[in-house]
PDB file of C-alpha atoms and ligand atoms in Angstrom:
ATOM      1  CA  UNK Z  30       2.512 -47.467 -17.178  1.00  0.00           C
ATOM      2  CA  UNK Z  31      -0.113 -46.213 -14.686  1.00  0.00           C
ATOM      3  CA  UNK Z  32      -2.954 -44.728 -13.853  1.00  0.00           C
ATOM      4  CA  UNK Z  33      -4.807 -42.665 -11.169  1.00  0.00           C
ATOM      5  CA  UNK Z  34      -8.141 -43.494 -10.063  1.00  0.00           C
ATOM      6  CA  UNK Z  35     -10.209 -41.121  -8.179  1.00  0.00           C
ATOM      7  CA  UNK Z  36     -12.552 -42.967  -6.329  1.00  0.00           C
ATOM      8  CA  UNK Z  37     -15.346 -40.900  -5.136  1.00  0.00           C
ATOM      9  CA  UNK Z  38     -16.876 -40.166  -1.809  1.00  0.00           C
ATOM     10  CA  UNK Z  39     -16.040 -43.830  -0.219  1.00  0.00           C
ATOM     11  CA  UNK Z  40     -17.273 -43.031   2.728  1.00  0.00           C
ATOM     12  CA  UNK Z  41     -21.080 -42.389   1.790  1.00  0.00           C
ATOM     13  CA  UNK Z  42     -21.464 -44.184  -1.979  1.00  0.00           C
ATOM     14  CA  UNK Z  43     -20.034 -47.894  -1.786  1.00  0.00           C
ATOM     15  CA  UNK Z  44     -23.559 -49.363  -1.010  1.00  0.00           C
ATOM     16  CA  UNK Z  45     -23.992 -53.032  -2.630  1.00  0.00           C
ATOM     17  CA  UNK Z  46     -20.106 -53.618  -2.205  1.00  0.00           C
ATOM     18  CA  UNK Z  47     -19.213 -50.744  -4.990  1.00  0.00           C
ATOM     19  CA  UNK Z  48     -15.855 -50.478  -3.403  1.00  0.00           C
ATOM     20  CA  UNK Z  49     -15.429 -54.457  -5.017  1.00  0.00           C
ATOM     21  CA  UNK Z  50     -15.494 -52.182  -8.664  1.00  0.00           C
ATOM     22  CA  UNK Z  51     -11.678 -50.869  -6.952  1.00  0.00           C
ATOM     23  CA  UNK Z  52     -10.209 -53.434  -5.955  1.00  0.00           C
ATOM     24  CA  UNK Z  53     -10.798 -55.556  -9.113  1.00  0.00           C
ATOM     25  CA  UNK Z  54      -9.326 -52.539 -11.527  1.00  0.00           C
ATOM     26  CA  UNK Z  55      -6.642 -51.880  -8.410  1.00  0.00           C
ATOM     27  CA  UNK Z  56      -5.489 -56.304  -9.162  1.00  0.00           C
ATOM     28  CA  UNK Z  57      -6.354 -56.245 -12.632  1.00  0.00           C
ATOM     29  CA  UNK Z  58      -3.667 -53.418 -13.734  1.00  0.00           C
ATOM     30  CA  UNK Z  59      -1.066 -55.383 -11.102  1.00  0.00           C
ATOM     31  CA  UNK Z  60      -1.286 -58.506 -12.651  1.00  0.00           C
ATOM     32  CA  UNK Z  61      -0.719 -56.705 -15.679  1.00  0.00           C
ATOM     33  CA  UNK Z  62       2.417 -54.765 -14.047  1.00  0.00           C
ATOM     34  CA  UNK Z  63       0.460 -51.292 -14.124  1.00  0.00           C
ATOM     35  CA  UNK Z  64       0.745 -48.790 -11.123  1.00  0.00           C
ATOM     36  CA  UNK Z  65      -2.543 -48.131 -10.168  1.00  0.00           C
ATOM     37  CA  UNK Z  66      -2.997 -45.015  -7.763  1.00  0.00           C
ATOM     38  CA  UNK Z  67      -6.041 -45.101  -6.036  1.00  0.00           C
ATOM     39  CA  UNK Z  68      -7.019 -41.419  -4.840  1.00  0.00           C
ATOM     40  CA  UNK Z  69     -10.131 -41.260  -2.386  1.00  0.00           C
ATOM     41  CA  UNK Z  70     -11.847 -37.776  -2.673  1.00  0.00           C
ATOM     42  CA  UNK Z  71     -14.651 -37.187  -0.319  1.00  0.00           C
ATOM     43  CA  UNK Z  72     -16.879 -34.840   0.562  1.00  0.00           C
ATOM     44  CA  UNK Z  73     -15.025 -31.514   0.019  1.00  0.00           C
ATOM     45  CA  UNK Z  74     -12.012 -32.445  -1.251  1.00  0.00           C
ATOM     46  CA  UNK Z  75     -11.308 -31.621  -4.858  1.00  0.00           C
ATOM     47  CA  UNK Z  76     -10.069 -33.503  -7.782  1.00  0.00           C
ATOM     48  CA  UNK Z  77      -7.224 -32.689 -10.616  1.00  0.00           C
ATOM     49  CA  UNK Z  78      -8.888 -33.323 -13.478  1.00  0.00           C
ATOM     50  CA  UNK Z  79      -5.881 -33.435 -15.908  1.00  0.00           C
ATOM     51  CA  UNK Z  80      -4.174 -35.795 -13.653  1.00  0.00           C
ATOM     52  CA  UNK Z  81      -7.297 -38.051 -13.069  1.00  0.00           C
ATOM     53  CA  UNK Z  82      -7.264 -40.863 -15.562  1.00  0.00           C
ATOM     54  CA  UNK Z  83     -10.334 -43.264 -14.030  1.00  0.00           C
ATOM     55  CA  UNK Z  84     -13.460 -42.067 -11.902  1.00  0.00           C
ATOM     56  CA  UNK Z  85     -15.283 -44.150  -9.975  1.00  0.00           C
ATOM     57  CA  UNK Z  86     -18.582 -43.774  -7.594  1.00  0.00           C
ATOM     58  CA  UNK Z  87     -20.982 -45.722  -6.095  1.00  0.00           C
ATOM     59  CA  UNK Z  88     -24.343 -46.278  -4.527  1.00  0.00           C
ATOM     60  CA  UNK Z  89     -26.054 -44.726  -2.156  1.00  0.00           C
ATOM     61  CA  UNK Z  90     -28.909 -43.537  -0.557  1.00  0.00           C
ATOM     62  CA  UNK Z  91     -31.537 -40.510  -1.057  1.00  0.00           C
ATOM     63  CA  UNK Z  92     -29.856 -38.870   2.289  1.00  0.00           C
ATOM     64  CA  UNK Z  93     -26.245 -39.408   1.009  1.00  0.00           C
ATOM     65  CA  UNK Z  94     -27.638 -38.114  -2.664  1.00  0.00           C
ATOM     66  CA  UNK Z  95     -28.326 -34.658  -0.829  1.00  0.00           C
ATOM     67  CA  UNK Z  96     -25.010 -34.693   0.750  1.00  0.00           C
ATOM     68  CA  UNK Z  97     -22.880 -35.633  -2.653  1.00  0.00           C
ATOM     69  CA  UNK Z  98     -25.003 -33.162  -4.574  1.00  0.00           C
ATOM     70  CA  UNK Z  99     -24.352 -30.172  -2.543  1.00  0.00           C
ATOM     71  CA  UNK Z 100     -20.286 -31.057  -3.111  1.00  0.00           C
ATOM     72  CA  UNK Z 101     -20.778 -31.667  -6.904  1.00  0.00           C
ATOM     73  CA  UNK Z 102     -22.338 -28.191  -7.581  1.00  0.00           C
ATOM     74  CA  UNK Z 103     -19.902 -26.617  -4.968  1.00  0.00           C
ATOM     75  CA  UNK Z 104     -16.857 -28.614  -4.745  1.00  0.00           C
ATOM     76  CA  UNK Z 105     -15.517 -30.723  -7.227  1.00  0.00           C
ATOM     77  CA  UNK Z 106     -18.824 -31.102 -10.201  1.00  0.00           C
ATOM     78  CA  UNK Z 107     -16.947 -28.739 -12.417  1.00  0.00           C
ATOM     79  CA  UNK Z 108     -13.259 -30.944 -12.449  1.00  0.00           C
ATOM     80  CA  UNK Z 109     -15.263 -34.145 -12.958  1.00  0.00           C
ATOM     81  CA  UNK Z 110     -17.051 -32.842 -16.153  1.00  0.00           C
ATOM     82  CA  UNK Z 111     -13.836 -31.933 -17.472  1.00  0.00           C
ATOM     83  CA  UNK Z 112     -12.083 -35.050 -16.501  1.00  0.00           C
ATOM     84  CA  UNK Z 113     -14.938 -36.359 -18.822  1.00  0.00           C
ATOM     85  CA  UNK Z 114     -14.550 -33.749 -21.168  1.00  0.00           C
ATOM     86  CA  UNK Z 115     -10.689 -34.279 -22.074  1.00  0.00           C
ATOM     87  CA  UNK Z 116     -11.420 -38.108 -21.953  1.00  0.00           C
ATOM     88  CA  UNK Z 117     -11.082 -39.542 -18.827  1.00  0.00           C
ATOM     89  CA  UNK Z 118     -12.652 -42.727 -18.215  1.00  0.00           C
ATOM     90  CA  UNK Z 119     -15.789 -43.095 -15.496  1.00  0.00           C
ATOM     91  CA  UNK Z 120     -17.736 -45.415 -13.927  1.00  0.00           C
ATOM     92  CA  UNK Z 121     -20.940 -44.278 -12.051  1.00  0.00           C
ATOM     93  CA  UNK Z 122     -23.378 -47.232 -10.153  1.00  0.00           C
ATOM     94  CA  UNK Z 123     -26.696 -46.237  -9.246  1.00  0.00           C
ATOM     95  CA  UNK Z 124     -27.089 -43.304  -7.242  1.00  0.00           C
ATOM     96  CA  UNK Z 125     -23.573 -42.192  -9.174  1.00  0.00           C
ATOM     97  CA  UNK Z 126     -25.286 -42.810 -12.325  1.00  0.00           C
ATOM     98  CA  UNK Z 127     -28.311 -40.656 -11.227  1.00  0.00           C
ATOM     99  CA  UNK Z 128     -26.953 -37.722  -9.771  1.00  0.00           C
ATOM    100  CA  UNK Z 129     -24.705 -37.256 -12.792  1.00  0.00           C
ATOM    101  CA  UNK Z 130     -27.646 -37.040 -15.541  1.00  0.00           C
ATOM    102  CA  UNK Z 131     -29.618 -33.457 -15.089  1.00  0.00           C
ATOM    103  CA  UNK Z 132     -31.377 -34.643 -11.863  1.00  0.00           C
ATOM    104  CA  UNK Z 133     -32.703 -36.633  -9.317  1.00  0.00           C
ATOM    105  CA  UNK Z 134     -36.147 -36.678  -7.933  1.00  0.00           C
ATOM    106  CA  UNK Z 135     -35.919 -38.498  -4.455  1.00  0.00           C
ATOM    107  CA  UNK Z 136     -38.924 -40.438  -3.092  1.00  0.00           C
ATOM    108  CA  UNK Z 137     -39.914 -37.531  -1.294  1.00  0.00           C
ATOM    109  CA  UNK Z 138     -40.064 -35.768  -4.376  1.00  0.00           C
ATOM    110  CA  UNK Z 139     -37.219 -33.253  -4.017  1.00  0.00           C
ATOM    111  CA  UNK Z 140     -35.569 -32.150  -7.229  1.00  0.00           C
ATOM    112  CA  UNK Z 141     -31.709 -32.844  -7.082  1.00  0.00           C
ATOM    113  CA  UNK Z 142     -29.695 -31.227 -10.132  1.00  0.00           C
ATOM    114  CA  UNK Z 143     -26.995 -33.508 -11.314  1.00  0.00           C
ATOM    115  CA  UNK Z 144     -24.156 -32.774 -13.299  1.00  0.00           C
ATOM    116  CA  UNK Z 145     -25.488 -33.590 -16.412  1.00  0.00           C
ATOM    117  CA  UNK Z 146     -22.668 -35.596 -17.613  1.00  0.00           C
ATOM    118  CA  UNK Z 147     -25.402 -38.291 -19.180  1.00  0.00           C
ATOM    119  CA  UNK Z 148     -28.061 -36.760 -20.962  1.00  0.00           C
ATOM    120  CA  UNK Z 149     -31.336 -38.305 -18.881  1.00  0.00           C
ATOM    121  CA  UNK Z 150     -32.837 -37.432 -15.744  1.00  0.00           C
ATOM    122  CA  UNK Z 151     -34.274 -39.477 -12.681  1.00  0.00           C
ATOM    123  CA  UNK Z 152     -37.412 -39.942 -10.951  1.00  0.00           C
ATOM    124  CA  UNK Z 153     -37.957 -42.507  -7.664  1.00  0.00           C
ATOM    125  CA  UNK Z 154     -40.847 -44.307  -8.128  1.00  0.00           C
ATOM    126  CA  UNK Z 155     -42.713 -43.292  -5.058  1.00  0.00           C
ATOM    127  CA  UNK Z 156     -42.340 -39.717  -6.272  1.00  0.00           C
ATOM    128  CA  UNK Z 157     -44.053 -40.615  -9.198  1.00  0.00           C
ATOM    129  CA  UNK Z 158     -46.645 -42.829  -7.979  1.00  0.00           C
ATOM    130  CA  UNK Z 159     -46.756 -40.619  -4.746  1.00  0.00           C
ATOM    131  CA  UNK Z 160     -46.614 -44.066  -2.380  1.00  0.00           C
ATOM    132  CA  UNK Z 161     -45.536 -43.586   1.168  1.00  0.00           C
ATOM    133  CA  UNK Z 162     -42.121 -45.094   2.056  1.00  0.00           C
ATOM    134  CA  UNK Z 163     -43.753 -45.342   5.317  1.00  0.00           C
ATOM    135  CA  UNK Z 164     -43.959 -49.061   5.601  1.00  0.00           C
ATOM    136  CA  UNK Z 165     -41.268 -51.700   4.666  1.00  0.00           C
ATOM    137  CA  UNK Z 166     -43.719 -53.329   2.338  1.00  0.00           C
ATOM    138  CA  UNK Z 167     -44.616 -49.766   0.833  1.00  0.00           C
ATOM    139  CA  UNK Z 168     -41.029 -48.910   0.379  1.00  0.00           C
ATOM    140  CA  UNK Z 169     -40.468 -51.925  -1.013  1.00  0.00           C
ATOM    141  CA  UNK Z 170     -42.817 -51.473  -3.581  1.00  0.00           C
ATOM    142  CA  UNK Z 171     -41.606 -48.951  -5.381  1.00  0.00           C
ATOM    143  CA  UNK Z 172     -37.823 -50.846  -5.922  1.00  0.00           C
ATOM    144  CA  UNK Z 173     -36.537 -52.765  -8.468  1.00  0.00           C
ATOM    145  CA  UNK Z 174     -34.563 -55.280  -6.625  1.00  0.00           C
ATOM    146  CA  UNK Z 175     -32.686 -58.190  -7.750  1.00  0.00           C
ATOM    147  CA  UNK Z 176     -30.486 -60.202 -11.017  1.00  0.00           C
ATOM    148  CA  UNK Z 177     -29.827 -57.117 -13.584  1.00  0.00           C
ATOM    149  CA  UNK Z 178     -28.847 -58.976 -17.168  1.00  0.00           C
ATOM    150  CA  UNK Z 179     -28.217 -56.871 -19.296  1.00  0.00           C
ATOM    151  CA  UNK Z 180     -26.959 -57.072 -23.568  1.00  0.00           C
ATOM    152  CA  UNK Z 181     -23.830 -54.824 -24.162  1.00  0.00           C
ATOM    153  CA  UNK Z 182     -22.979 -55.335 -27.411  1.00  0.00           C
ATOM    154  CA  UNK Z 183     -21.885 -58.979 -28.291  1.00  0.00           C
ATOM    155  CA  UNK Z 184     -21.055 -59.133 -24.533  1.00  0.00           C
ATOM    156  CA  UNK Z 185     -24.223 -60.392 -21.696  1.00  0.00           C
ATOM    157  CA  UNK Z 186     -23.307 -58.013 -18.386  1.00  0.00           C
ATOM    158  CA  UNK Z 187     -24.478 -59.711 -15.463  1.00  0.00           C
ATOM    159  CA  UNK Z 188     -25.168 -57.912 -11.397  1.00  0.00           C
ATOM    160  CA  UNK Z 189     -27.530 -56.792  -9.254  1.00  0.00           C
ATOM    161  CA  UNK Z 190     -29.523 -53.729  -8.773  1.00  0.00           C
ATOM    162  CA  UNK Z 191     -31.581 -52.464  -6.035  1.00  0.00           C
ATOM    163  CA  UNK Z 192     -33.039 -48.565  -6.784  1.00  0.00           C
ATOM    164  CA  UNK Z 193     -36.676 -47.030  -6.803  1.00  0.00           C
ATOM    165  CA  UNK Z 194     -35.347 -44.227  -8.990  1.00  0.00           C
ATOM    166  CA  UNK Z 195     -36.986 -44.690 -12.876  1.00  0.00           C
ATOM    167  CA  UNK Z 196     -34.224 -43.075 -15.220  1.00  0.00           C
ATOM    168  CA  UNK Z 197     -35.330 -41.912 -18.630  1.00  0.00           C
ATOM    169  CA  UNK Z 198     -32.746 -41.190 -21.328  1.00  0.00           C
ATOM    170  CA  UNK Z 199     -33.190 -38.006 -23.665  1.00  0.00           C
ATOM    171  CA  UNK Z 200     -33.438 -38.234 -27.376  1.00  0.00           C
ATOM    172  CA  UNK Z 201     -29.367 -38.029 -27.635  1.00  0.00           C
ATOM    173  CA  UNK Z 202     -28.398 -40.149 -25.252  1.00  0.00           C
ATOM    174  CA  UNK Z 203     -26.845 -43.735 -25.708  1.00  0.00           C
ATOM    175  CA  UNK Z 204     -27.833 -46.665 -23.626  1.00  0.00           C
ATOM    176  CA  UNK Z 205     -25.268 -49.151 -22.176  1.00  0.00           C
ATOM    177  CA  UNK Z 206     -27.331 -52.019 -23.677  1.00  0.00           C
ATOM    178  CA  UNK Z 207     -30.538 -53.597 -23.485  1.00  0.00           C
ATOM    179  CA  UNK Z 208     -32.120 -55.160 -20.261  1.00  0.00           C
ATOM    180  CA  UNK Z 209     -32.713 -59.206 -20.469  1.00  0.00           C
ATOM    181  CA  UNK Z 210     -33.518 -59.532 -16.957  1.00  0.00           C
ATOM    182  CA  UNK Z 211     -34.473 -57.044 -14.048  1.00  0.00           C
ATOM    183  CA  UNK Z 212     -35.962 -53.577 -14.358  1.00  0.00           C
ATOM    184  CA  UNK Z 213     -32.799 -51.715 -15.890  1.00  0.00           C
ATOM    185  CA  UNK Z 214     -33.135 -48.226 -16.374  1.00  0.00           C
ATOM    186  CA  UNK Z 215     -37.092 -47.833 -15.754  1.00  0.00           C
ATOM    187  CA  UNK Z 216     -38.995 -51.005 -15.961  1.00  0.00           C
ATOM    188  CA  UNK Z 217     -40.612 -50.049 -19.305  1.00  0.00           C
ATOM    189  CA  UNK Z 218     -38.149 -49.210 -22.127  1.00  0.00           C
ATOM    190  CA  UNK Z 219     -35.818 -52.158 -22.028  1.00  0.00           C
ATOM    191  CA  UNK Z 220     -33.108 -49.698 -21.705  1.00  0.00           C
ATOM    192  CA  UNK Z 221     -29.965 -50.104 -18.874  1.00  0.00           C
ATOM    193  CA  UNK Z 222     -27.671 -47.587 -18.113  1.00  0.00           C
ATOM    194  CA  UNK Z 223     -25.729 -44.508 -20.703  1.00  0.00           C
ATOM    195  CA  UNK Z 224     -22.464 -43.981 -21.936  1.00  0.00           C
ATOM    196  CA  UNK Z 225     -20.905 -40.611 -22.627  1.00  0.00           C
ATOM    197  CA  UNK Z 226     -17.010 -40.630 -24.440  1.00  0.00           C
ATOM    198  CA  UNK Z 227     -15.709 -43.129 -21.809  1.00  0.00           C
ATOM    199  CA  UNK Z 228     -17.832 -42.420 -18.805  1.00  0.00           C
ATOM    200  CA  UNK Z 229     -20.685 -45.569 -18.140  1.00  0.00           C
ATOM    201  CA  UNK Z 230     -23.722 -44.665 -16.362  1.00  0.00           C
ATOM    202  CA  UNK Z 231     -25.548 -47.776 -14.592  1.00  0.00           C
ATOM    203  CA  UNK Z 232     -27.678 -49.936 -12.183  1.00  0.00           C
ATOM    204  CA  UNK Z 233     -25.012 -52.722 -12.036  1.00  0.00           C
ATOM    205  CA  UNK Z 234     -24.163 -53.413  -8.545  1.00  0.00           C
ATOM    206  CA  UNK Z 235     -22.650 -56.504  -7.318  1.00  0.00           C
ATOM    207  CA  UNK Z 236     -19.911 -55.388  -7.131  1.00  0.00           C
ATOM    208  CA  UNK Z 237     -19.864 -55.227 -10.993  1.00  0.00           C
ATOM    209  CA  UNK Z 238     -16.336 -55.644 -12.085  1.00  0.00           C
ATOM    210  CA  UNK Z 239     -15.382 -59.208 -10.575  1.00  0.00           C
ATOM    211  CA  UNK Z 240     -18.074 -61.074 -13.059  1.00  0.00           C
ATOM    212  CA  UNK Z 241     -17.676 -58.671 -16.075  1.00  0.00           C
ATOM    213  CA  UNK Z 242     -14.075 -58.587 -16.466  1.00  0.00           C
ATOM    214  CA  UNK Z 243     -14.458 -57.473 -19.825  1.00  0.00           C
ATOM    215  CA  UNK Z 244     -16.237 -54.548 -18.386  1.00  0.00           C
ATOM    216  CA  UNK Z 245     -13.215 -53.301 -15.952  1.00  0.00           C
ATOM    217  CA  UNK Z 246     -10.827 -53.668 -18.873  1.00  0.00           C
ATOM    218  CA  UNK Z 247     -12.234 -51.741 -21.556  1.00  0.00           C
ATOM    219  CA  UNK Z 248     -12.228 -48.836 -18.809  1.00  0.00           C
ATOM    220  CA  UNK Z 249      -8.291 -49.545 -17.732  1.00  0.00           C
ATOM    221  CA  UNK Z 250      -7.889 -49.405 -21.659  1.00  0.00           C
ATOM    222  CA  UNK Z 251     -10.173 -46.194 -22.273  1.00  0.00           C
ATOM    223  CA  UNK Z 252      -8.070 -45.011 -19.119  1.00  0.00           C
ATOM    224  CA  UNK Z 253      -4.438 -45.583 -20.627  1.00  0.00           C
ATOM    225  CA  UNK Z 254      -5.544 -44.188 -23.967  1.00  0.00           C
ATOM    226  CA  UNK Z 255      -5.850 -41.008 -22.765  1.00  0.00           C
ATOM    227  CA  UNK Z 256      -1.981 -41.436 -21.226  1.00  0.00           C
ATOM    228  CA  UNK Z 257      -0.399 -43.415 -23.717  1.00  0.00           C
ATOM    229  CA  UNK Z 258      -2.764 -43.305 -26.755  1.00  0.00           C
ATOM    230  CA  UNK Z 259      -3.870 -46.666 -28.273  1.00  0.00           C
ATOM    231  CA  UNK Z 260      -2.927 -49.895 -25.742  1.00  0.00           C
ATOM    232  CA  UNK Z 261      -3.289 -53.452 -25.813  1.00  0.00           C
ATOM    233  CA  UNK Z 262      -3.589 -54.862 -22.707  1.00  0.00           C
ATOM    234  CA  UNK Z 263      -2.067 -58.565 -22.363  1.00  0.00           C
ATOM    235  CA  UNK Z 264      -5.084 -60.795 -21.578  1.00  0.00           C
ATOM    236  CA  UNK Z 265      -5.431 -62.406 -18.112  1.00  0.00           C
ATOM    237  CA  UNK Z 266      -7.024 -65.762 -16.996  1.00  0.00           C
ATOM    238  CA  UNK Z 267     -10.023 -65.183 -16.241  1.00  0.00           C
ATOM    239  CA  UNK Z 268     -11.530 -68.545 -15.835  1.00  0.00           C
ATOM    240  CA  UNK Z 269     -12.479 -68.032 -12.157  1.00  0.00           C
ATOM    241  CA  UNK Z 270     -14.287 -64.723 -13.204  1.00  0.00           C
ATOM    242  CA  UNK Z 271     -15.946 -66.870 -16.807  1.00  0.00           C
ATOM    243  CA  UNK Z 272     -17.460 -69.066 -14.462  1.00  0.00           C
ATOM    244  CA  UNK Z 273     -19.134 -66.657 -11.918  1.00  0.00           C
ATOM    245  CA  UNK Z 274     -20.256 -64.918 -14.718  1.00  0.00           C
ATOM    246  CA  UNK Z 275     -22.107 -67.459 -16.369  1.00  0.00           C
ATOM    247  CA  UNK Z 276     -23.634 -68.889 -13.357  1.00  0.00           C
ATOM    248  CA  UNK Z 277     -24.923 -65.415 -12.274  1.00  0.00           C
ATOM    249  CA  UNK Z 278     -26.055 -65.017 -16.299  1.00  0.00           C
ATOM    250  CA  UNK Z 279     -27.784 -68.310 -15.934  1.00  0.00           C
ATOM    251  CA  UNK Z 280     -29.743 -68.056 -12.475  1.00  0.00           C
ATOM    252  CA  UNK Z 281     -30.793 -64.660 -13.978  1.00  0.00           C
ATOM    253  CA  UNK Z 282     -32.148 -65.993 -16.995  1.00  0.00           C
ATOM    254  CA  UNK Z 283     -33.759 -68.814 -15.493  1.00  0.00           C
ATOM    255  CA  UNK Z 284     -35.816 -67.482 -13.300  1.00  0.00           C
ATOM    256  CA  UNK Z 285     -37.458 -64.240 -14.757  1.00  0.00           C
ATOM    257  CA  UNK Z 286     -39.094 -62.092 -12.741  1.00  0.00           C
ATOM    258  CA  UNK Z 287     -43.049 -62.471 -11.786  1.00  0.00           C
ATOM    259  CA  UNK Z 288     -44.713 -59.425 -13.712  1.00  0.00           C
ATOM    260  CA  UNK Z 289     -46.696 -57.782 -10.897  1.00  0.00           C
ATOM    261  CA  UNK Z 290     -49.264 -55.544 -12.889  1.00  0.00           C
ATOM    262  CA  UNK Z 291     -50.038 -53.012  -9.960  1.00  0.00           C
ATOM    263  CA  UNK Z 292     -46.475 -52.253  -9.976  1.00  0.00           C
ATOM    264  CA  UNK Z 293     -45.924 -52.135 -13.295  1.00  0.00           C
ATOM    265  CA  UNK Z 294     -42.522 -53.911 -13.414  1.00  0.00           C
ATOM    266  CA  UNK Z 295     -41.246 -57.174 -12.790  1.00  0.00           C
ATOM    267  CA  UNK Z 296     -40.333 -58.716  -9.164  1.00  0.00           C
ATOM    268  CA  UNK Z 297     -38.671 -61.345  -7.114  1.00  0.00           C
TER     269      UNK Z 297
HETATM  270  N1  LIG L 583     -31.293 -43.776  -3.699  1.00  0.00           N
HETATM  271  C1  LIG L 583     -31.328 -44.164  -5.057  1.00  0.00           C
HETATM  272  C2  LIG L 583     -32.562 -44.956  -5.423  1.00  0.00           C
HETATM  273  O1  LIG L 583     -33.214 -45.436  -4.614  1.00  0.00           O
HETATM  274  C3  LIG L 583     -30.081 -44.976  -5.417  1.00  0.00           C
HETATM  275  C4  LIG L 583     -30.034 -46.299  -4.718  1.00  0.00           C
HETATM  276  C5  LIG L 583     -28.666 -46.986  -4.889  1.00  0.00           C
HETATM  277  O2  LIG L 583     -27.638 -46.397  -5.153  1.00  0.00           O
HETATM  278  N2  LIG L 583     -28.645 -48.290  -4.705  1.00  0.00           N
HETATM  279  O3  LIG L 583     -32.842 -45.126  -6.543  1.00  0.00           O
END
C-alpha cells in the first residue's frame, strides 16, 4: 500500500516544528511497510487532487498568511477543496487551520478570505481589541501562548499553541473537541479546532503527531480508505510516544493557566 502526502508550502508554514507532523506519518506508515510519498507544493505549484491522498500545512505568520492566501485563491485553493471533497484526508495547524475557514482578520485588521473548507472564520485579537503590536509586551498580549489540552472524544490530545487569531465556529460546524487547558479556539467557548469529512482544523503545534499517535493514525487510516476502502492498520509500540504524552498531559493539567481578567483569557 501507499500513500501521497502533499505537504504544503514548507518553506513559509512549518512554524512551531510543523514539519515534525511529516516525519512522524512519513515513519509511522514505514514501520508499518507503507510507501509514503511525500510531495512538497509551494507557493505556485499546483496539486493533483485525485492523486493526493493526505494534506498537510502548517503555521505561520500574518506576512506568510498574505503570501499563502494569494496562491490558494489563484493557484492551487480549488484542487485542495476537492481533494477534501472526494475524501482526502487533511491536517491544517494554526495559520493552516485559519486561512482555510472563510477568513482571516490579521492584527492589522486586514480581511483574508480562506477557502472555506471549515465552516468558521478568524479574527486576531489585536484586531478586535484594536491593541498595537507595537511593543513586545503589547504583542504579546493579545496571544494565547502555551500547553493546549484538549478532549477528543475518549482520547486527551496534548501540544502547544501560540496564535492571537480568536476563531469562531458557525452554527454547522463540528469542533475537534473541547479545550481542558490553554485558550483553544478563542479563549471563551471551550471549543478547539473543526473537522470537515477527514480534514482537522487546529491550534495543536508541537509538533502534534509525535505525542498523539493516535492522532497521525486515524489520518494514515482516513488516508488509505479512500485507496483501499476500509483498513486496519497493525498497531505499533508506542510506549516511547504513551509516555511523552502523558507527561505533556500532566504538566498541562497541573499547572492551569493564571486567568488575567484584562485579557480576558488565561496565561502563562
Ligand atoms: N498568524 C496567526 C496568528 O497569529 C497564526 C500563528 C501561527 O500559525 N502560529 O494567529
Amino acid at each position: 500500500m501507499r500513500i501521497v502526502i502533499g505537504y504544503l508550502y514548507p518553506s513559509v508554514m512549518s512554524q512551531y516544528g510543523d514539519l515534525g507532523n511529516v516525519i512522524t506519518i512519513v515513519r509511522r506508515c514505514q514501520w508499518r511497510g507503507i510507501d509514503a510519498d511525500v510531495r512538497a507544493s509551494e507557493l505556485g505549484d499546483t496539486i493533483d487532487p485525485g492523486e493526493t491522498d493526505l494534506l498537510l500545512v502548517g503555521g505561520g505568520a500574518d506576512t506568510h498568511q498574505r503570501l499563502v492566501c494569494e496562491d490558494l485563491l489563484h493557484v492551487k485553493g480549488d484542487e485542495i477543496r476537492r481533494a477534501i471533497e472526494e475524501g482526502a484526508a487533511a491536517f491544517a495547524v494554526c495559520a493552516g487551520y485559519q486561512l482555510w475557514g472563510h477568513s482571516y482578520c490579521t492584527a492589522s485588521g486586514d480581511k483574508l478570505p480562506g477557502l472555506g473548507i471549515f465552516d468558521a472564520h478568524t479574527i486576531h485579537r489585536a484586531a478586535q481589541t484594536g491593541t498595537a503590536m507595537d511593543t513586545i509586551a503589547r504583542a504579546g498580549s493579545v496571544r494565547a501562548v502555551g500547553n493546549l489540552v484538549v478532549q477528543w472524544g475518549e482520547q486527551i490530545l496534548v501540544g502547544f499553541e501560540n496564535h492571537g487569531g480568536r476563531t469562531y465556529l458557525h452554527s454547522g460546524a463540528r469542533p475537534l473537541g473541547k479545550t481542558l487547558v490553554g485558550g483553544g479556539n478563542n479563549s471563551r467557548d471551550g471549543l478547539e479546532g473543526c473537522v470537515y469529512k477527514n480534514a482537522i482544523g487546529t491550534y495543536l503545534h508541537g509538533p502534534a503527531f509525535p505525542k498523539n499517535p493516535c492522532l497521525a493514525d486515524w489520518l494514515i487510516q482516513a488516508a488509505l480508505r479512500r485507496r483501499y476502502g476500509d483498513v486496519e492498520l497493525e498497531p505499533l509500540d508506542d510506549t516511547e510516544e504513551i509516555l511523552a504524552h502523558d507527561r505533556a498531559t500532566d504538566k498541562g493539567l497541573a499547572k492551569p493557566r493564571r486567568w488575567n481578567r484584562f485579557l480576558g483569557q488565561g496565561v502563562g
